[in-house]
Each structure stands twice: as C-alpha cells, then as structure tokens.
XYZ file of C-alpha atoms in Angstrom:
482
model
C -63.720 -105.088 -10.194
C -61.705 -103.076 -12.626
C -62.791 -99.701 -13.326
C -61.036 -97.222 -15.452
C -62.592 -93.779 -14.469
C -63.168 -91.969 -17.620
C -59.506 -92.763 -18.925
C -58.571 -93.775 -22.412
C -55.021 -94.335 -23.758
C -54.362 -91.600 -26.200
C -51.266 -89.693 -26.755
C -49.119 -92.055 -24.650
C -50.926 -91.686 -21.708
C -54.257 -92.509 -19.784
C -56.160 -89.200 -20.753
C -59.614 -88.003 -19.377
C -62.521 -88.329 -21.629
C -65.763 -86.222 -21.557
C -67.710 -89.224 -22.741
C -70.632 -90.246 -20.568
C -71.012 -93.724 -22.251
C -69.801 -96.577 -20.359
C -68.881 -100.092 -21.396
C -69.651 -102.803 -18.834
C -67.811 -106.012 -19.032
C -69.108 -109.347 -17.497
C -67.516 -112.505 -16.624
C -68.635 -115.212 -19.379
C -68.464 -117.860 -16.605
C -70.165 -116.246 -13.865
C -72.089 -113.504 -15.636
C -70.988 -110.892 -12.620
C -69.865 -107.385 -13.558
C -65.977 -107.531 -13.478
C -65.217 -104.226 -15.045
C -66.109 -100.566 -16.386
C -64.454 -98.488 -19.118
C -65.540 -95.341 -21.011
C -66.796 -95.971 -24.478
C -64.798 -93.721 -26.842
C -66.785 -90.585 -28.239
C -66.263 -88.856 -31.654
C -64.211 -86.391 -29.744
C -62.061 -89.040 -28.328
C -61.561 -90.791 -31.757
C -60.651 -87.175 -33.013
C -58.095 -86.933 -30.306
C -56.588 -90.488 -30.981
C -56.400 -89.871 -34.607
C -54.857 -86.449 -34.168
C -52.102 -87.877 -31.726
C -51.278 -90.541 -34.127
C -51.044 -87.925 -37.065
C -48.741 -85.713 -34.978
C -46.482 -88.718 -34.167
C -46.441 -89.914 -37.710
C -45.745 -86.372 -39.242
C -43.233 -85.264 -36.632
C -39.789 -84.735 -38.816
C -37.978 -86.703 -36.074
C -40.729 -88.963 -35.196
C -41.576 -92.675 -35.356
C -41.791 -92.852 -39.271
C -38.476 -91.291 -39.570
C -36.599 -93.765 -37.168
C -33.987 -96.120 -38.612
C -35.631 -99.600 -38.864
C -33.168 -101.058 -36.510
C -34.208 -98.368 -33.678
C -37.894 -99.331 -34.108
C -36.945 -102.927 -34.084
C -35.329 -102.572 -30.749
C -38.397 -100.820 -29.302
C -40.782 -103.639 -30.616
C -38.430 -106.137 -29.028
C -38.821 -104.337 -25.785
C -42.538 -104.074 -26.186
C -42.677 -107.912 -26.535
C -40.801 -108.297 -23.287
C -43.072 -106.053 -21.538
C -46.144 -107.805 -22.830
C -44.544 -111.177 -21.582
C -43.932 -109.576 -18.177
C -47.697 -109.088 -17.940
C -48.774 -112.395 -19.569
C -50.487 -113.714 -16.527
C -52.594 -110.672 -15.982
C -53.318 -110.550 -19.917
C -54.384 -114.184 -19.842
C -56.540 -113.962 -16.890
C -58.425 -110.854 -18.135
C -59.105 -112.364 -21.744
C -60.302 -115.771 -19.893
C -62.645 -113.845 -17.821
C -64.053 -111.722 -20.570
C -64.615 -114.075 -23.541
C -64.553 -117.601 -21.905
C -61.336 -118.894 -23.547
C -59.797 -121.807 -21.730
C -56.923 -120.128 -19.706
C -54.341 -122.656 -21.427
C -55.297 -121.444 -24.801
C -55.109 -118.016 -23.707
C -51.646 -118.416 -22.313
C -50.372 -119.667 -25.457
C -52.313 -117.558 -28.081
C -53.053 -114.476 -26.098
C -49.827 -114.122 -24.260
C -46.902 -115.952 -25.937
C -47.633 -115.684 -29.511
C -48.323 -111.939 -29.588
C -44.914 -111.311 -28.241
C -43.473 -113.846 -30.884
C -45.240 -111.713 -33.634
C -43.754 -108.455 -32.459
C -40.196 -110.098 -32.427
C -40.869 -111.526 -35.851
C -41.430 -108.120 -37.433
C -38.508 -106.684 -35.399
C -36.338 -109.109 -36.991
C -38.050 -108.748 -40.451
C -37.833 -104.967 -40.647
C -34.021 -105.118 -39.849
C -33.390 -107.181 -43.070
C -35.926 -105.640 -45.306
C -34.628 -103.347 -48.049
C -36.941 -100.269 -48.544
C -34.953 -98.467 -51.211
C -33.496 -99.765 -54.486
C -32.027 -98.283 -57.556
C -33.218 -99.324 -61.039
C -31.347 -98.480 -64.280
C -33.781 -96.799 -66.614
C -34.524 -97.778 -70.311
C -34.405 -94.197 -71.341
C -31.088 -93.240 -70.100
C -31.778 -92.197 -66.413
C -32.203 -94.158 -63.323
C -35.256 -94.526 -60.854
C -35.083 -94.966 -57.063
C -37.984 -96.910 -55.743
C -38.685 -96.251 -52.084
C -41.084 -98.042 -49.811
C -42.330 -95.619 -47.189
C -44.884 -96.011 -44.231
C -48.409 -95.554 -45.184
C -49.396 -93.273 -42.161
C -52.044 -93.662 -39.548
C -53.560 -97.064 -39.481
C -56.988 -97.712 -37.870
C -57.059 -101.329 -36.478
C -60.445 -102.867 -35.315
C -59.993 -106.115 -33.629
C -62.613 -108.682 -32.561
C -63.250 -110.057 -28.974
C -62.335 -113.788 -29.821
C -58.587 -113.267 -30.026
C -58.144 -109.560 -28.949
C -54.332 -109.568 -28.231
C -53.350 -111.975 -31.054
C -55.285 -110.140 -33.768
C -53.902 -106.623 -32.485
C -50.485 -108.206 -32.851
C -51.225 -109.297 -36.486
C -52.162 -105.547 -37.160
C -49.938 -103.540 -34.975
C -46.644 -105.370 -35.184
C -46.453 -104.765 -38.963
C -47.686 -101.303 -38.902
C -45.257 -100.325 -36.138
C -42.193 -101.959 -37.879
C -43.164 -100.145 -40.994
C -43.182 -96.683 -39.412
C -46.882 -96.247 -39.032
C -48.733 -95.067 -36.156
C -51.989 -96.774 -34.763
C -55.287 -96.052 -33.384
C -56.618 -99.386 -31.935
C -60.409 -100.036 -31.416
C -60.826 -103.118 -29.211
C -64.172 -104.773 -28.985
C -66.370 -103.853 -26.100
C -66.631 -107.358 -24.920
C -62.961 -107.530 -24.419
C -61.488 -104.231 -23.515
C -59.997 -104.756 -20.038
C -56.902 -106.408 -21.498
C -56.069 -103.440 -23.734
C -55.243 -101.314 -20.773
C -52.524 -103.825 -19.803
C -51.199 -103.526 -23.348
C -51.121 -99.683 -22.945
C -49.113 -100.036 -19.827
C -46.695 -102.223 -21.690
C -46.391 -99.724 -24.426
C -45.483 -97.123 -21.909
C -42.854 -99.275 -20.250
C -41.427 -100.168 -23.540
C -40.740 -96.636 -24.678
C -43.147 -96.415 -27.472
C -43.229 -92.649 -28.348
C -46.477 -90.731 -27.464
C -49.099 -90.977 -29.893
C -47.679 -94.046 -31.879
C -50.381 -96.293 -30.096
C -53.871 -94.955 -29.231
C -56.880 -97.089 -27.855
C -60.412 -96.231 -28.334
C -62.877 -98.800 -27.307
C -66.357 -98.795 -28.623
C -69.003 -100.526 -30.663
C -70.207 -100.118 -33.938
C -70.592 -96.472 -34.107
C -67.115 -95.890 -32.779
C -65.932 -98.178 -35.553
C -67.780 -96.439 -38.183
C -66.427 -92.961 -37.279
C -62.885 -94.166 -37.108
C -63.115 -95.990 -40.568
C -64.364 -92.717 -42.282
C -62.125 -90.387 -40.396
C -60.283 -88.007 -42.704
C -57.053 -88.435 -40.742
C -56.708 -92.166 -41.276
C -54.656 -93.525 -44.108
C -55.337 -97.448 -43.906
C -58.071 -99.614 -42.199
C -57.441 -103.093 -41.060
C -60.411 -105.115 -39.651
C -61.062 -108.488 -38.462
C -64.858 -109.396 -37.903
C -67.998 -110.431 -39.660
C -68.366 -110.408 -43.405
C -71.472 -108.181 -43.049
C -69.362 -105.489 -41.211
C -66.515 -105.996 -43.522
C -68.509 -105.238 -46.541
C -69.655 -102.004 -45.118
C -66.143 -101.098 -44.155
C -65.053 -102.099 -47.695
C -67.643 -99.684 -49.162
C -66.547 -96.676 -47.092
C -62.904 -97.298 -47.982
C -63.756 -97.741 -51.494
C -65.339 -94.461 -51.713
C -62.470 -92.798 -49.890
C -59.998 -94.737 -52.012
C -58.403 -95.889 -48.666
C -56.240 -99.166 -48.500
C -58.111 -101.679 -46.343
C -57.168 -105.136 -45.217
C -60.232 -107.434 -44.185
C -60.028 -110.720 -42.388
C -63.668 -111.925 -42.291
C -65.857 -115.044 -41.780
C -65.225 -118.654 -42.534
C -67.003 -122.078 -42.747
C -64.024 -124.111 -43.405
C -64.066 -127.940 -43.974
C -61.938 -130.801 -42.774
C -61.378 -133.420 -45.318
C -60.767 -136.838 -43.533
C -59.468 -139.108 -46.414
C -59.881 -142.713 -46.141
C -56.262 -143.396 -45.087
C -56.338 -141.037 -42.167
C -54.936 -142.144 -38.733
C -57.493 -140.541 -36.568
C -56.406 -141.689 -33.311
C -52.827 -140.221 -33.733
C -54.320 -136.893 -34.581
C -56.951 -136.263 -31.981
C -55.403 -133.253 -30.428
C -55.088 -131.645 -33.693
C -58.678 -132.588 -34.732
C -59.889 -130.958 -31.471
C -57.872 -127.776 -32.249
C -59.220 -127.201 -35.636
C -62.738 -127.968 -34.503
C -63.390 -126.604 -30.949
C -60.418 -124.184 -30.186
C -61.487 -121.288 -28.141
C -64.970 -123.043 -27.687
C -65.619 -122.649 -31.467
C -65.234 -118.990 -31.444
C -62.511 -119.048 -34.099
C -62.800 -117.829 -37.571
C -60.463 -120.595 -38.998
C -62.537 -123.328 -37.237
C -63.489 -126.405 -39.366
C -66.935 -126.564 -38.416
C -67.714 -129.009 -41.448
C -66.083 -132.517 -41.230
C -66.108 -134.436 -44.375
C -65.967 -138.225 -44.146
C -65.744 -140.928 -46.604
C -68.845 -143.311 -46.483
C -66.538 -146.225 -46.352
C -65.283 -144.907 -42.745
C -68.509 -142.878 -41.805
C -69.728 -144.707 -38.710
C -66.128 -145.216 -37.409
C -65.104 -141.826 -37.688
C -68.612 -140.794 -36.141
C -67.470 -142.834 -33.028
C -64.232 -141.102 -32.704
C -65.650 -137.784 -32.980
C -68.565 -138.245 -30.624
C -66.136 -139.517 -28.083
C -63.861 -136.504 -28.839
C -66.827 -134.005 -28.348
C -68.479 -135.647 -25.634
C -65.562 -136.219 -23.657
C -64.271 -132.551 -23.676
C -63.923 -131.153 -20.229
C -66.630 -128.132 -20.099
C -66.338 -125.723 -17.269
C -64.509 -122.456 -15.695
C -62.269 -121.184 -18.232
C -59.666 -120.184 -15.340
C -59.315 -123.910 -14.577
C -56.233 -125.331 -16.321
C -58.150 -128.458 -16.868
C -61.147 -126.948 -18.854
C -61.307 -127.617 -22.668
C -64.348 -125.690 -23.424
C -65.404 -122.527 -21.650
C -68.461 -120.429 -21.965
C -69.357 -118.278 -25.063
C -68.666 -114.506 -24.832
C -72.204 -113.405 -24.113
C -75.758 -114.256 -23.540
C -76.721 -112.903 -26.903
C -74.049 -114.803 -28.667
C -75.066 -118.003 -26.898
C -78.709 -117.492 -28.014
C -77.434 -117.068 -31.582
C -75.571 -120.498 -31.469
C -78.519 -122.361 -29.750
C -80.413 -120.906 -32.686
C -78.220 -122.746 -35.086
C -78.599 -125.946 -33.155
C -82.441 -125.734 -33.120
C -82.072 -124.989 -37.070
C -80.022 -128.079 -37.474
C -82.659 -130.378 -35.636
C -85.380 -128.620 -37.750
C -83.724 -129.309 -41.148
C -83.247 -132.954 -40.242
C -79.703 -133.535 -39.132
C -79.119 -136.225 -36.408
C -78.001 -134.814 -33.210
C -75.380 -137.257 -31.955
C -74.173 -135.509 -28.742
C -74.681 -132.243 -27.039
C -77.327 -129.702 -28.104
C -78.229 -128.026 -24.761
C -76.632 -126.328 -21.750
C -74.518 -128.141 -19.142
C -76.972 -129.079 -16.201
C -74.309 -128.647 -13.670
C -73.299 -125.040 -14.360
C -76.375 -122.793 -13.488
C -74.228 -119.702 -14.263
C -72.390 -118.540 -17.316
C -73.071 -118.500 -21.025
C -72.160 -122.133 -21.651
C -73.152 -124.495 -24.593
C -72.579 -128.159 -24.663
C -70.110 -129.281 -27.514
C -72.433 -130.353 -30.216
C -72.123 -132.973 -32.849
C -74.572 -133.304 -35.858
C -74.330 -136.209 -38.189
C -75.937 -136.857 -41.718
C -75.776 -133.145 -42.488
C -76.899 -131.983 -45.956
C -74.218 -129.793 -47.754
C -76.652 -127.217 -48.465
C -78.212 -127.024 -44.905
C -78.029 -123.881 -43.026
C -75.643 -125.433 -40.414
C -73.327 -126.451 -43.329
C -73.352 -123.104 -45.030
C -73.414 -120.457 -42.296
C -70.813 -119.575 -39.740
C -71.910 -120.661 -36.134
C -69.052 -119.417 -34.063
C -69.591 -121.922 -31.348
C -68.812 -125.479 -30.412
C -70.979 -127.041 -33.005
C -69.774 -129.522 -35.708
C -71.490 -130.900 -38.683
C -70.316 -134.265 -40.115
C -70.968 -134.606 -43.949
C -70.454 -137.848 -45.814
C -68.760 -137.904 -49.226
C -68.440 -140.533 -52.009
C -64.814 -139.918 -53.372
C -62.270 -137.285 -53.410
C -63.793 -135.349 -56.137
C -67.034 -135.228 -54.062
C -65.160 -134.052 -51.000
C -63.418 -131.245 -52.906
C -66.691 -130.158 -54.471
C -68.446 -130.001 -50.963
C -65.439 -128.266 -49.337
C -65.431 -125.605 -52.072
C -69.191 -125.289 -51.945
C -69.296 -122.119 -49.770
C -69.486 -118.395 -50.108
C -66.221 -118.484 -47.723
C -62.620 -119.485 -48.344
C -60.562 -118.824 -45.208
C -59.198 -122.248 -43.934
C -59.314 -125.802 -44.452
C -57.564 -129.000 -43.362
C -56.639 -132.400 -44.912
C -56.282 -135.533 -42.827
C -54.330 -138.357 -44.430
C -51.335 -140.760 -43.677
C -49.813 -139.734 -47.030
C -48.448 -136.077 -46.857
C -47.884 -135.926 -50.461
C -51.306 -136.841 -51.259
C -52.574 -134.137 -48.904
C -50.337 -131.614 -50.437
C -51.716 -132.407 -53.988
C -55.192 -132.268 -52.744
C -54.673 -128.924 -51.015
C -54.130 -127.215 -54.550
C -57.690 -128.216 -55.208
C -59.114 -126.536 -52.090
C -60.187 -122.953 -52.704
C -59.131 -121.276 -49.341
C -56.522 -118.827 -48.254
C -54.898 -121.306 -45.816
C -54.877 -125.203 -45.804
C -53.379 -127.398 -43.084
C -52.281 -130.878 -43.477
C -52.740 -133.108 -40.367
C -52.217 -129.745 -38.506
C -53.303 -126.114 -38.505
C -51.811 -123.300 -36.775
C -51.078 -119.736 -38.062
C -47.413 -118.948 -38.367
C -45.985 -115.462 -38.266
C -43.897 -116.245 -41.420
C -46.561 -117.050 -43.653
C -49.302 -114.795 -44.946
C -52.826 -115.429 -43.601
C -56.021 -114.199 -45.061
C -59.077 -115.441 -47.126
C -60.594 -115.401 -50.524
C -64.311 -114.772 -51.533
C -66.456 -113.579 -48.721
C -63.464 -114.319 -46.125
C -61.809 -111.072 -47.047
C -59.363 -109.100 -48.889
C -55.448 -108.765 -48.417
C -53.022 -110.632 -46.121
C -51.725 -110.388 -42.606
C -48.594 -111.947 -41.339
C -45.376 -112.832 -43.149
C -43.484 -110.154 -45.433
C -46.756 -109.699 -46.903
C -48.137 -108.179 -43.778
C -45.219 -105.540 -43.543
C -45.850 -104.962 -47.395
C -49.453 -103.966 -46.633
C -48.178 -101.114 -44.286
C -45.898 -99.531 -46.904
C -46.622 -97.521 -50.093
C -44.213 -97.111 -52.985
C -42.634 -93.932 -54.369
C -40.619 -93.479 -57.459
C -37.883 -90.981 -57.796
C -36.461 -90.293 -61.299
C -32.968 -89.144 -62.145
C -31.553 -87.816 -65.364
C -28.191 -89.432 -64.800
C -27.355 -93.045 -64.623
C-alpha cells in the first residue's frame, strides 16, 4: 500500500501538513485499500498559493524566463514523465479502472506529447508587437503571463487533463496550484517527482489534493489569478458564479451527451475500433463519449446487430490485464449512479438489448456490464442526461434533417461524430452539428486543435494556440513617437 505520511507537494518539495484529514484510495477492481494521502486543508491551500505567488512575482522567476528557457524545462519534464510511464499507468488503472492499454496511451504517452507541443509552440509565439498609431504615435502590444493558475482536474483522465491545463500555463510563464480528485491522487505524487527531476523551479507547481471544500476554497482564493476546471456542469456553474463575482478569468470543460450520427452509407465493419472508442473508451467514463447512437431506420436492425456484437463481445475484467477492454467504474457510488440510469431506461420503455447487470464472474470490483438500449426516445432520461458509464442508447431517425435535430436536441455541446463513406458529405453535415468538436469516422483530441464545448458543456478552449492564449493577458504601451 502507498502511504504519503502527511506530505503534500508545495514549494518544490514534499512538505509536512498539519491536516488531520486523510484520503483513502481503493482499487476499483478489488475494492482493497491501496493508498492513503493527506487531504489539503485551507492552510495547505494558503501555503500552495503563497508558494506559487512568490515563484511568479520573483523578479528573476519563472514568469521572467525567456520562452526558450521555459521550453527546455518543459521538454525535460516530458522526458521525466515518460521515464515514469509504467508507474503512472499502473496507478491510474488501479484507481479509476481504466484499462491499462488505454492508460498507457492517454495517461502516459499523450501528456508528454502535450508538454512537448507547448514547448515548441512557445518558442515560435510572438508575445510583443509594435503597431503604428493613427494619432501620430505608436503602440507596443504585449502578451504577458496571467499569474497563478488554479487547475482542478477530474478522476477519469487525471494526467491527461492536468497536461491540458498545466502545459500551456507553464509555457506562458504562469505558476500552478493543481487540485487532483481524491479518487485519483496517487499518480500526482509521481508527477511531483518528475517535476523535481526536471528542474522546475520551486513553487511553479504545487499539488493540493482534496474534495469539494478544498476546490471551493482554492477557486475563491485571493491569490489566484485564473481558474481552469474540468468536471460536472453543476459544479462548473458554481465555479463560474464565484469567478464572475471576482471578475476572475475561468475556463470550464464540463459535461456532454454527444451523438454519433451513422449515415445510410456508413461502412460499420471497417470502423468497429473507432465506434468502440467513441462509445466505450475508459468504460464510458469519458466526457466526449457518444452515448447516443443515431441510426437511419433503413439500416436500423442491421446496425443494431453490429452494435450488439460490439458491446456484448467486449472483454470485461481486471484493468491491469492488457486484454481487458472494459474495466470497473471508479467507485461503488458511481456504479450505483450508472445502475440507476439503466433502471430508468427500462422503466421508461427502452428495449434492453444486452448487458444491464453486473458480471457474474466478477465478485469484487465496481463492474457494470456494457449495456445497449434500443428504441430509445430522444426525450427520455437516458438520451438527455450524462450517464458516464458503459451505457449506449440507440435512437432511430427518418432522414438527415431528423438526425441533426435529434443530435442538437440537448443542453450540451461538447463532441459528436459522423460516420459515412463520403468524407465530404460528413464535413458538410458537421457544420450543422452544434458542438465544440466533431469527428468524421474518427475522434481523438489533438494537441494542435482547440478543445471545448458550447451551451452547458463549458466556456473557453484548451489545447492549440488558443490554450496558450488563455494563459496570457494583454498590455498596451503608448509612445508619442513613431
């Protein structure tokens, strides 16, 4: 068992905390206790924000470094993370049930790629320009780092989402106070070790694990200059209200109820892996998951057979087994929530095609069978609310206009996919889908492109140059001479 005896990563080292609150971490597959860490107290948050503030305000500190110097350190950080990839992967899989092959790609390899992307980007990004004025003078326009960034990350992709938030902030010259979710905190200690080995200056990265009260205190802290949050829409609204009152910049990546539109010319058999990824990646515990599958009536039964085989044939089991495709859910409480939605689907008249229970052969662990519902009404609960588990709702449509109407009939707008043999047709249709991201026969977040949602799916964008811009503020300096 991993125990971090009253130690939190603050100011560049594992520092003792006086907090008496303890986070206990359990294996999602065995339910056994696998680790203990302290839960950050308000005093710990004060210390972390103070350390970040000092590191930012230091006249020779991180915010004043040449971008190329910061880039070299970010690249070394990526290298140090890669050196610890096996340990990060194992800890994530144990904690949240993510299949280890998925964790190796998305929790170890891709975060390092994101840090390297921003190292490259900051080298070529102009942060100052001179503009000739219309009134006889000139203006120098500067983009400067925002300051101390509070980054609050979820349990489903803890390292990847941390990279989305931390990499552009560090590249811009900001300092960071990171709040991991209590369900997945053990991997953050590996990240702290990597930061030390990479030579990231003291106070530039600080980590304060905790629950809702810790997050609320951090969001409202007077020493914080920007908040970036990934999580539920309900919590996002609370954070937005606090930041609005404080006139504090905020980026919110929130919930989703995305739709996959399968067109009448789609070649499903050539896209089974892609369909599985958009529907069931990380056991369905994915904000961009396409939990609604829209199918033309002309191909309804055929498509239903393909999806049933895909869902029922998925390998369910130990997330540390490389053959596992579906692991357990993150907690008993979350499993109960997902099971409640399955019961609601049955109650409201949807046809349960496969799954719906717990795997009989797995006595321990928070497992739910991959579940497929057919004949789902577009207004039903399981078609409108985010389930965050391996539950798919198949909805028939009459024509393309009907499909677009159903896809857009949601309070969310985070992701979507279109499946067709004609890429041009898919591109044209994507312009009608009200969503921050759309994939055509494919979906994978790429560091070069902005990611985020509309409507109840959030505010702002992460990744791409837009992610760097969100960590900079503009200052204009006027000169009388031209």
